[in-house]
């Protein structure tokens, strides 16, 4: 049985770095650095309206040059963000991340932001799963000898 996203959030915590759509890209870069995260969920009130990551910032600088830094986050953020539920399985989230080529997904419960899952969280989970499977197989092998 595949682990749910809620299990990962309980382990890693539900802290999510957010930013307002009217904040500057410069503010977003400072916030990414200060929180040591790769993305910020863009919120208006309690509503998720987008996501801004290092990727969007790099693309904006490549497209607009230095003026991108003074632009509002809403101008460069990813709209139509794919979200997941705490009850979704890790394998489902891996599939969505691969299909949509995204590295971060906000987690919503009843429309409320309750966490964020990154590709790093998914990889860590898979490595832990593989280690557990290896240990079980080793134990079974050793017991059968």
C-alpha positions as MATLAB code, in Angstrom:
seq = 'XXXXXXXXXXXXXXXXXXXXXXXXXXXXXXXXXXXXXXXXXXXXXXXXXXXXXXXXXXXXXXXXXXXXXXXXXXXXXXXXXXXXXXXXXXXXXXXXXXXXXXXXXXXXXXXXXXXXXXXXXXXXXXXXXXXXXXXXXXXXXXXXX';
ca = [
       0.000    0.000    0.000;
       1.422    3.358   -1.019;
       2.055    6.030    1.577;
      -0.177    9.093    1.544;
       1.017   12.660    1.239;
      -0.342   13.274    4.740;
       2.243   10.814    6.136;
       5.056   12.799    4.520;
       3.649   16.112    5.788;
       3.451   14.751    9.341;
       7.137   13.879    9.126;
       8.406   17.018    7.396;
       5.963   19.538    8.824;
       3.274   21.641    7.241;
       5.132   24.962    7.123;
       4.622   26.627    3.740;
       6.376   29.786    2.601;
       3.848   32.076    0.920;
       3.958   35.435   -0.800;
       1.368   37.917   -2.048;
       0.895   38.372   -5.808;
       1.701   42.093   -5.573;
       5.078   41.500   -3.873;
       8.117   42.169   -6.027;
      10.206   39.432   -7.600;
      13.119   40.881   -5.586;
      11.129   40.205   -2.398;
      10.414   36.673   -3.624;
      14.128   36.000   -4.210;
      14.950   37.281   -0.729;
      12.196   35.127    0.791;
      13.344   32.009   -1.118;
      16.864   32.589    0.201;
      15.782   33.334    3.782;
      13.519   30.258    3.988;
      15.996   28.085    2.040;
      13.227   26.772   -0.221;
      12.831   26.380   -3.968;
       9.325   27.791   -4.314;
       6.741   30.043   -2.732;
       3.006   29.536   -2.862;
       1.356   32.749   -4.048;
      -1.745   33.453   -1.996;
      -4.415   36.113   -1.930;
      -6.096   35.871    1.444;
      -6.602   32.135    1.970;
      -6.713   31.348   -1.747;
      -3.821   29.787   -3.659;
      -3.456   31.814   -6.869;
      -0.102   30.600   -8.157;
       3.391   29.393   -7.472;
       6.732   31.067   -8.012;
       9.948   29.110   -8.029;
      13.557   29.662   -8.921;
      12.647   28.416  -12.409;
      10.092   31.191  -13.038;
      12.542   33.814  -11.775;
      15.332   32.594  -14.067;
      12.961   32.543  -17.048;
      11.757   36.071  -16.236;
      15.316   37.426  -16.018;
      16.176   35.745  -19.312;
      13.102   37.292  -20.923;
      12.916   40.751  -19.300;
      16.451   41.320  -18.036;
      17.079   43.255  -14.838;
      13.605   44.806  -14.921;
      12.187   41.413  -13.889;
      13.440   42.007  -10.348;
      11.075   44.960   -9.857;
       8.052   43.237  -11.442;
       5.245   41.915   -9.238;
       5.211   38.196   -8.586;
       1.831   37.960  -10.360;
       3.525   38.862  -13.664;
       5.817   35.831  -13.699;
       4.229   33.255  -11.371;
       2.882   29.956  -12.624;
      -0.905   30.215  -12.827;
      -3.226   27.228  -12.711;
      -1.118   25.424  -10.142;
      -1.700   21.718   -9.798;
      -2.571   20.886   -6.208;
      -2.875   17.609   -4.369;
      -4.765   16.368   -1.345;
      -3.261   14.936    1.857;
      -5.014   11.647    1.024;
      -3.348   11.332   -2.396;
      -0.714    8.635   -2.697;
       2.947    9.330   -3.294;
       2.806    7.343   -6.529;
      -0.060    9.542   -7.771;
       1.907   12.698   -6.944;
       5.015   11.291   -8.677;
       2.899   10.684  -11.761;
       1.500   14.237  -11.698;
       4.955   15.774  -11.201;
       6.318   13.800  -14.127;
       3.383   14.448  -16.441;
       3.241   18.191  -15.737;
       7.007   18.662  -15.317;
       6.713   20.412  -11.937;
       8.855   20.151   -8.827;
       6.492   21.564   -6.186;
       2.814   20.964   -5.454;
       0.740   22.740   -2.831;
      -1.338   20.425   -0.657;
      -4.932   21.514   -0.045;
      -7.464   20.090    2.396;
     -11.015   21.369    1.830;
      -9.573   24.273   -0.171;
      -7.135   25.298    2.575;
      -3.364   25.234    2.150;
      -1.956   22.621    4.547;
       1.488   21.936    3.098;
       3.684   21.600    0.046;
       5.316   18.551   -1.495;
       8.552   18.835   -3.432;
      10.252   16.395   -5.723;
      12.893   16.088   -2.977;
      10.224   14.885   -0.539;
       9.087   12.278   -3.052;
      12.639   11.072   -3.739;
      13.370   10.841   -0.007;
      10.217    8.768    0.485;
      11.148    6.420   -2.385;
      14.672    5.948   -1.017;
      13.261    5.087    2.416;
      10.841    2.619    0.774;
      13.654    0.962   -1.164;
      15.828    0.713    1.933;
      12.982   -0.917    3.871;
      12.307   -3.380    1.045;
      16.006   -4.256    0.861;
      16.155   -4.894    4.606;
      13.052   -7.098    4.522;
      14.406   -9.130    1.611;
      17.768   -9.478    3.374;
      16.040  -10.688    6.549;
      13.929  -13.206    4.613;
      17.003  -14.471    2.766;
      19.027  -14.805    5.972;
      16.175  -16.578    7.774;
      15.862  -19.091    4.929;
      19.567  -20.046    5.035;
];
